[in-house]
Tab-separated table of C-alpha atoms in Angstrom:
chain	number	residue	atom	x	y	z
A	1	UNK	CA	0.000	0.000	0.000
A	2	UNK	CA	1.435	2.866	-1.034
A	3	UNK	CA	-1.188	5.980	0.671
A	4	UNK	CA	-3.510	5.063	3.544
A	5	UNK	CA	-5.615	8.045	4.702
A	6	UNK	CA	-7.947	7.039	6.947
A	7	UNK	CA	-10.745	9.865	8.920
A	8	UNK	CA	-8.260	12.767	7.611
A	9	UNK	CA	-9.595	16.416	8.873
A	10	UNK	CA	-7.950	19.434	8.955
A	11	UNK	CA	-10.111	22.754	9.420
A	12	UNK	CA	-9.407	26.374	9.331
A	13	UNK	CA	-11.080	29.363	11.463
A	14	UNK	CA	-13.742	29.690	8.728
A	15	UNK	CA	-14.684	26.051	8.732
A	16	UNK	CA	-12.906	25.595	5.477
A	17	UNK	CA	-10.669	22.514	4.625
A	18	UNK	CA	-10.681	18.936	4.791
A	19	UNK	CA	-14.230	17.530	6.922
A	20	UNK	CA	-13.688	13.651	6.431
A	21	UNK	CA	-11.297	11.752	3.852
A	22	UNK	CA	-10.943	8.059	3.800
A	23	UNK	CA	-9.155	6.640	0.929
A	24	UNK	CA	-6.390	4.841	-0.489
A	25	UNK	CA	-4.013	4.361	-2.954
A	26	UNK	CA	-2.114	0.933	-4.369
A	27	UNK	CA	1.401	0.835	-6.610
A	28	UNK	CA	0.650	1.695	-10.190
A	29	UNK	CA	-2.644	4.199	-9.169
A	30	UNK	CA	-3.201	7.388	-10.890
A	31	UNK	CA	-5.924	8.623	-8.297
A	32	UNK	CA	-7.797	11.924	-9.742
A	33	UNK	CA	-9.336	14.328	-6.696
A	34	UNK	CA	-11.785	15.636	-8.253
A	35	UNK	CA	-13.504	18.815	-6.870
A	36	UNK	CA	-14.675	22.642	-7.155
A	37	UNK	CA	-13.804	25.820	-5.453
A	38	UNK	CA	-13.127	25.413	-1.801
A	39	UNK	CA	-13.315	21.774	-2.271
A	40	UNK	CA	-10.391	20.765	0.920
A	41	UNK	CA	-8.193	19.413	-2.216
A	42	UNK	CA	-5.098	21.594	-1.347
A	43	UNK	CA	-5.694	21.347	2.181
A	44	UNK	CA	-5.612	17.359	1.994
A	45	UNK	CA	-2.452	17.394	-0.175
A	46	UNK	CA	-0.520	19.660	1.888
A	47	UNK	CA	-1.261	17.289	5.361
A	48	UNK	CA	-0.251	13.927	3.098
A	49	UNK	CA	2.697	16.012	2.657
A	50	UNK	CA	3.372	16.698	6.382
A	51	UNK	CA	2.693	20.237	5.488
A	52	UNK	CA	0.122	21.496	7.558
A	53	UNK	CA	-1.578	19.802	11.134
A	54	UNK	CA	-4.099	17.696	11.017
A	55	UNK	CA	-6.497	14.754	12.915
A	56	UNK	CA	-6.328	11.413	11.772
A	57	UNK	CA	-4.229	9.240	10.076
A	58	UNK	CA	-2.056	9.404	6.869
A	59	UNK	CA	0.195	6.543	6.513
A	60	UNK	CA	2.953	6.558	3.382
A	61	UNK	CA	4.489	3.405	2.282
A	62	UNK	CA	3.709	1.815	5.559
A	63	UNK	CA	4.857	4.855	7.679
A	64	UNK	CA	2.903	7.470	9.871
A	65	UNK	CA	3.356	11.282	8.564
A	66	UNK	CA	2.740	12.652	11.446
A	67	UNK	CA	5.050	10.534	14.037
A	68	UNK	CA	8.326	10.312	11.191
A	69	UNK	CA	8.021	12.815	8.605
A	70	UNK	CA	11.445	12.233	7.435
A	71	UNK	CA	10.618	8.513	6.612
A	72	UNK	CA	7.394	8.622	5.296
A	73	UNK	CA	8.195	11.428	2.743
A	74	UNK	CA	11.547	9.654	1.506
A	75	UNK	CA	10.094	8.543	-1.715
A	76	UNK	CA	7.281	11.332	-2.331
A	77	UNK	CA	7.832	14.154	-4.766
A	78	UNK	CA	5.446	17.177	-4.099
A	79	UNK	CA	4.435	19.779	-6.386
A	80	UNK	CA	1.815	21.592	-4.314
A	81	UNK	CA	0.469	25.143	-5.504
A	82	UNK	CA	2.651	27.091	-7.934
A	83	UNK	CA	6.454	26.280	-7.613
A	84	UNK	CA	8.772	28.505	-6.775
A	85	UNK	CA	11.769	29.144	-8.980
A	86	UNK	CA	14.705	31.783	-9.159
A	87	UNK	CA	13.615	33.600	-12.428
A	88	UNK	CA	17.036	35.262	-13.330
A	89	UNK	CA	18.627	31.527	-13.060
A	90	UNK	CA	18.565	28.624	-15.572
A	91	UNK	CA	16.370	26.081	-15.380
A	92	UNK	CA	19.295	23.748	-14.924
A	93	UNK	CA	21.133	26.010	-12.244
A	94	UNK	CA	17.468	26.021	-10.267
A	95	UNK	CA	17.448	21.844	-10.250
A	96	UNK	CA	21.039	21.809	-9.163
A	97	UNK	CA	20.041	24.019	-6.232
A	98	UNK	CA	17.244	21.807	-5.307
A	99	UNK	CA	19.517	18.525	-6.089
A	100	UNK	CA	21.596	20.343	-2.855
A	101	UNK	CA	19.021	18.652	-0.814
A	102	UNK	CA	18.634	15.146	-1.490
A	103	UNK	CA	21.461	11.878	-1.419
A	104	UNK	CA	21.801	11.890	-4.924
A	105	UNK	CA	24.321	9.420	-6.302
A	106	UNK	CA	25.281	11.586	-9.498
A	107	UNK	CA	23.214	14.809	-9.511
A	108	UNK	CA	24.538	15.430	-12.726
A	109	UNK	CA	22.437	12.817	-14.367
A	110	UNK	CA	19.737	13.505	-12.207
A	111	UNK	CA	18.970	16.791	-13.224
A	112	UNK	CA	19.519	15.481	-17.307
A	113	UNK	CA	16.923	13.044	-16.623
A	114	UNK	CA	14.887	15.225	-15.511
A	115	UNK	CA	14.880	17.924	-17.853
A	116	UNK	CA	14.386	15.120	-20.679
A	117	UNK	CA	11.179	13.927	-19.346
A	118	UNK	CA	9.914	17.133	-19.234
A	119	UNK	CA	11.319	18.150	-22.835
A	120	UNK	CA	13.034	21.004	-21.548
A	121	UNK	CA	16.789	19.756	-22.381
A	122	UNK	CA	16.954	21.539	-25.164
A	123	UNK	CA	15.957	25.355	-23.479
A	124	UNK	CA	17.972	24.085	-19.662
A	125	UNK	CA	20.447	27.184	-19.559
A	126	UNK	CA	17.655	29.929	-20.658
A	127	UNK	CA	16.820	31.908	-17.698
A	128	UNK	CA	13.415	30.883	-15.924
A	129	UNK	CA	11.936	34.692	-16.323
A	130	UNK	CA	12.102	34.021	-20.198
A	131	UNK	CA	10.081	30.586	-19.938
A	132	UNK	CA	5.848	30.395	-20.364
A	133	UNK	CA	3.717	29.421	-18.322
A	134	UNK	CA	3.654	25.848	-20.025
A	135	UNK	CA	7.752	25.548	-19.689
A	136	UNK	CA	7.734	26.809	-15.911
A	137	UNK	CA	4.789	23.947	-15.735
A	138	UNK	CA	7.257	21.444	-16.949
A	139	UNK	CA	10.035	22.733	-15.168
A	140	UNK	CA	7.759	22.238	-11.696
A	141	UNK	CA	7.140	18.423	-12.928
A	142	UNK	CA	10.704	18.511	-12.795
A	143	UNK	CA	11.169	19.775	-9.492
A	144	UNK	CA	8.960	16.903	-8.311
A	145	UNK	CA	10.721	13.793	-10.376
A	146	UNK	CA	13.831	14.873	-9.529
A	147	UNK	CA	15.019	12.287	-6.860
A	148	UNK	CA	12.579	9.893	-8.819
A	149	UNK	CA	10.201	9.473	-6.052
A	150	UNK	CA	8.001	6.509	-6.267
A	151	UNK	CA	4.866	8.486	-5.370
A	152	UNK	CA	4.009	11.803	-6.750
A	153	UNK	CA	1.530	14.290	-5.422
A	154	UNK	CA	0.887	17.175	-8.047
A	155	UNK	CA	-1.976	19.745	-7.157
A	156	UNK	CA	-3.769	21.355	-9.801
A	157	UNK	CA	-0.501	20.856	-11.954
A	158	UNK	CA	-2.535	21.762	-15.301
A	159	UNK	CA	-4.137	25.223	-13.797
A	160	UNK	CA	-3.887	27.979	-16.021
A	161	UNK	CA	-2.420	26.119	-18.955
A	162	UNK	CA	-3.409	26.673	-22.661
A	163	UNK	CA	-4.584	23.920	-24.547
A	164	UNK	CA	-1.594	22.859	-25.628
A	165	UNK	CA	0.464	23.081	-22.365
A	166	UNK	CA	-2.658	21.174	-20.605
A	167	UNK	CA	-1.872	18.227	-23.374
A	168	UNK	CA	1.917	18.539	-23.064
A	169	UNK	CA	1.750	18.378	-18.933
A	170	UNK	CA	-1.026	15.093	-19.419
A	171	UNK	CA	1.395	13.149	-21.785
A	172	UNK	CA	4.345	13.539	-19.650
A	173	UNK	CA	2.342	12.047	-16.233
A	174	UNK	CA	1.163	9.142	-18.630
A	175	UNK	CA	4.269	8.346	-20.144
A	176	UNK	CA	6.127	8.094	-16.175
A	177	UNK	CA	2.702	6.457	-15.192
A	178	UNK	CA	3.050	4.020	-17.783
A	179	UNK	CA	6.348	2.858	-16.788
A	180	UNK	CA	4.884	1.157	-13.716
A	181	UNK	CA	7.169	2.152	-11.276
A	182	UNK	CA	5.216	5.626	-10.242
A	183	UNK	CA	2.171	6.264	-8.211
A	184	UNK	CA	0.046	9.457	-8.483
A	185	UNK	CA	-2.012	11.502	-6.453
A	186	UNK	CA	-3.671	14.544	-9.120
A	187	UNK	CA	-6.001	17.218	-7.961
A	188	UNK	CA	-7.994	18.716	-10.479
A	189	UNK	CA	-11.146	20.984	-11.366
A	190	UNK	CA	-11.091	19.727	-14.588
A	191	UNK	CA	-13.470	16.725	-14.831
A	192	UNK	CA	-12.341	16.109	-18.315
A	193	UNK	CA	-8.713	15.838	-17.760
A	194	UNK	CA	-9.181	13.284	-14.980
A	195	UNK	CA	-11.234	11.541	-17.182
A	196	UNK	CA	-8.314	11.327	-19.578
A	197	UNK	CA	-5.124	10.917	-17.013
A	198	UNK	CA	-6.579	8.857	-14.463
A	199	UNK	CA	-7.474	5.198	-13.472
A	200	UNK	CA	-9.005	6.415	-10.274
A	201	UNK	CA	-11.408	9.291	-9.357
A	202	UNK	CA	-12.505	10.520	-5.808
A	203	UNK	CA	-15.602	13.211	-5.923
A	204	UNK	CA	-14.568	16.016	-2.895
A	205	UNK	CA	-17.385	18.459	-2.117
A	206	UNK	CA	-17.317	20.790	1.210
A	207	UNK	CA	-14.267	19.292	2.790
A	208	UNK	CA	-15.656	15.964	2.133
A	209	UNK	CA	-14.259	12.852	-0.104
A	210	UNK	CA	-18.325	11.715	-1.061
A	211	UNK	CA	-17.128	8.618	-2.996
A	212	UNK	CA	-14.161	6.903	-4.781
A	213	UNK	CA	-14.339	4.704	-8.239
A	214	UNK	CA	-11.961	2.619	-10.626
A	215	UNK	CA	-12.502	5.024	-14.149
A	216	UNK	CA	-13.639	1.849	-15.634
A	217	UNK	CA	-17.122	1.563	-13.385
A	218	UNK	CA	-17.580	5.344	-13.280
A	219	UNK	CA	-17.028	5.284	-16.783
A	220	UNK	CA	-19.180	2.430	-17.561
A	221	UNK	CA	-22.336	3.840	-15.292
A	222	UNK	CA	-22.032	7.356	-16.746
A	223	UNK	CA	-21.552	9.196	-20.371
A	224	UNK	CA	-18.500	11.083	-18.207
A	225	UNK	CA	-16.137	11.767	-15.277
A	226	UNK	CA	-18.378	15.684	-15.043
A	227	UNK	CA	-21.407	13.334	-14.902
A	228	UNK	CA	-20.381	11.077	-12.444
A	229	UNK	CA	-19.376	14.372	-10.158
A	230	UNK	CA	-23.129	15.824	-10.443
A	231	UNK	CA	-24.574	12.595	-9.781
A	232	UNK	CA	-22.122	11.977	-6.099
A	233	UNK	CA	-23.032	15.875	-5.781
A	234	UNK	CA	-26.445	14.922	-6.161
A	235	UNK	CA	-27.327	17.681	-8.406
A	236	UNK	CA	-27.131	15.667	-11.526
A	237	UNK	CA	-29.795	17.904	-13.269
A	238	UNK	CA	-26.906	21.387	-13.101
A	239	UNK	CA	-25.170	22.233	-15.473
A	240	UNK	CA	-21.176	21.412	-14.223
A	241	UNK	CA	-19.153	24.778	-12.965
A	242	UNK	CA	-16.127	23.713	-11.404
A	243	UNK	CA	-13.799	25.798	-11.554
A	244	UNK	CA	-11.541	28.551	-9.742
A	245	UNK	CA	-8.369	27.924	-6.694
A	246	UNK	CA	-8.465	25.388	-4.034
A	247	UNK	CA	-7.574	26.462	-0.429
């Protein structure tokens, strides 16, 4: 078992945040969060990633966040909110600083790897300030791969993103999913791109994971992942509008 969260809650002073979240993930998941404005989804990844208190449990790889933070987090890359990056540096020059902080048995090649599975080898010693939003995107996925965790929690990695940087960022998280050896947790407001990344969905409304599906049986009950969300929501006969931040 890679993720166990069992009776996770975590609220703020205006009753905001995580209610009640019970799930978890196995080797080889691509779990989807799927919720709206003010849904808890930040709020949940930030306590898997021993970021923020919380009541509960969250267990990683067999390890309790909360008791050895150090431990559990060993093999999780994080990309949570909008990375942070010196802009007047290269892209290459910003992984090296971050390689500073992990065991790394040849950086060197670390940080090349990394840069190729984002497709950004080819722009590496162009200063950040200079890259889109798409690139800087990319350059965040590889922030996150960089020690090649074996679980990877991205948060809303496709928000703001053109078309084509939405397709570019979706193709590289299927291409390291499909190598078997990575695990995923995704939080989204776009139904549609969950529907498309994703083996696993979880509906989150007010602070609250309502359900959790295989894509398969959602998929095989309902025309779509947006329909499947209004019927858990129980207003099946809206119109969809999710959309906007997370807390």
């Amino acid at each position: 078992m890679v993720l166990e969260v069992n009776n996770l809650q975590r609220l703020y002073r205006n009753n905001r945040g995580v209610r009640e979240m019970t799930f978890s993930l196995n080797k080889g998941d691509v779990y989807g969060l799927l919720g709206a404005n003010g849904a808890g989804k930040t709020t949940a990844m930030k306590a898997i990633c021993g970021l923020c208190p919380y009541n509960g449990g969250i267990t990683v790889f067999g390890t309790q966040v909360r008791d050895n933070t150090r431990i559990a987090l060993a093999k999780v890359g994080c990309l949570i909110e909008t990375p942070a990056f010196y802009p007047y540096l290269s892209a290459r020059r910003n992984l090296g600083l971050a390689a500073r902080y992990y065991k790394l048995p040849d950086p060197d090649a670390a940080i090349a790897a990394a840069l190729e599975a984002v497709g950004l080898t080819r722009y590496q010693n162009d200063s950040v300030i200079k890259y889109s939003l798409g690139m800087k995107a990319r350059l965040g996925l590889a922030l996150c791969i960089l020690p090649s965790p074996e679980f990877m929690v991205l948060d809303e990695p496709l928000n703001g993103l053109d078309i084509e940087g939405m397709v570019e960022i979706r193709n590289i998280i299927l291409e390291l999913a499909g190598s078997g050896n990575a695990t995923f947790l995704i939080s989204s407001h776009l139904a549609a791109e969950i529907e498309k990344t994703c083996n696993r969905v979880g509906v989150m409304v007010d602070g609250t994971l309502l359900e959790s599906s295989d894509m398969q049986d959602v998929l095989a009950a309902h025309p779509s992942v947006e329909a499947y969300f209004l019927h858990v929501n129980g207003r099946s006969g809206m119109k969809a509008e999710i959309g906007g931040e997370d807390i």
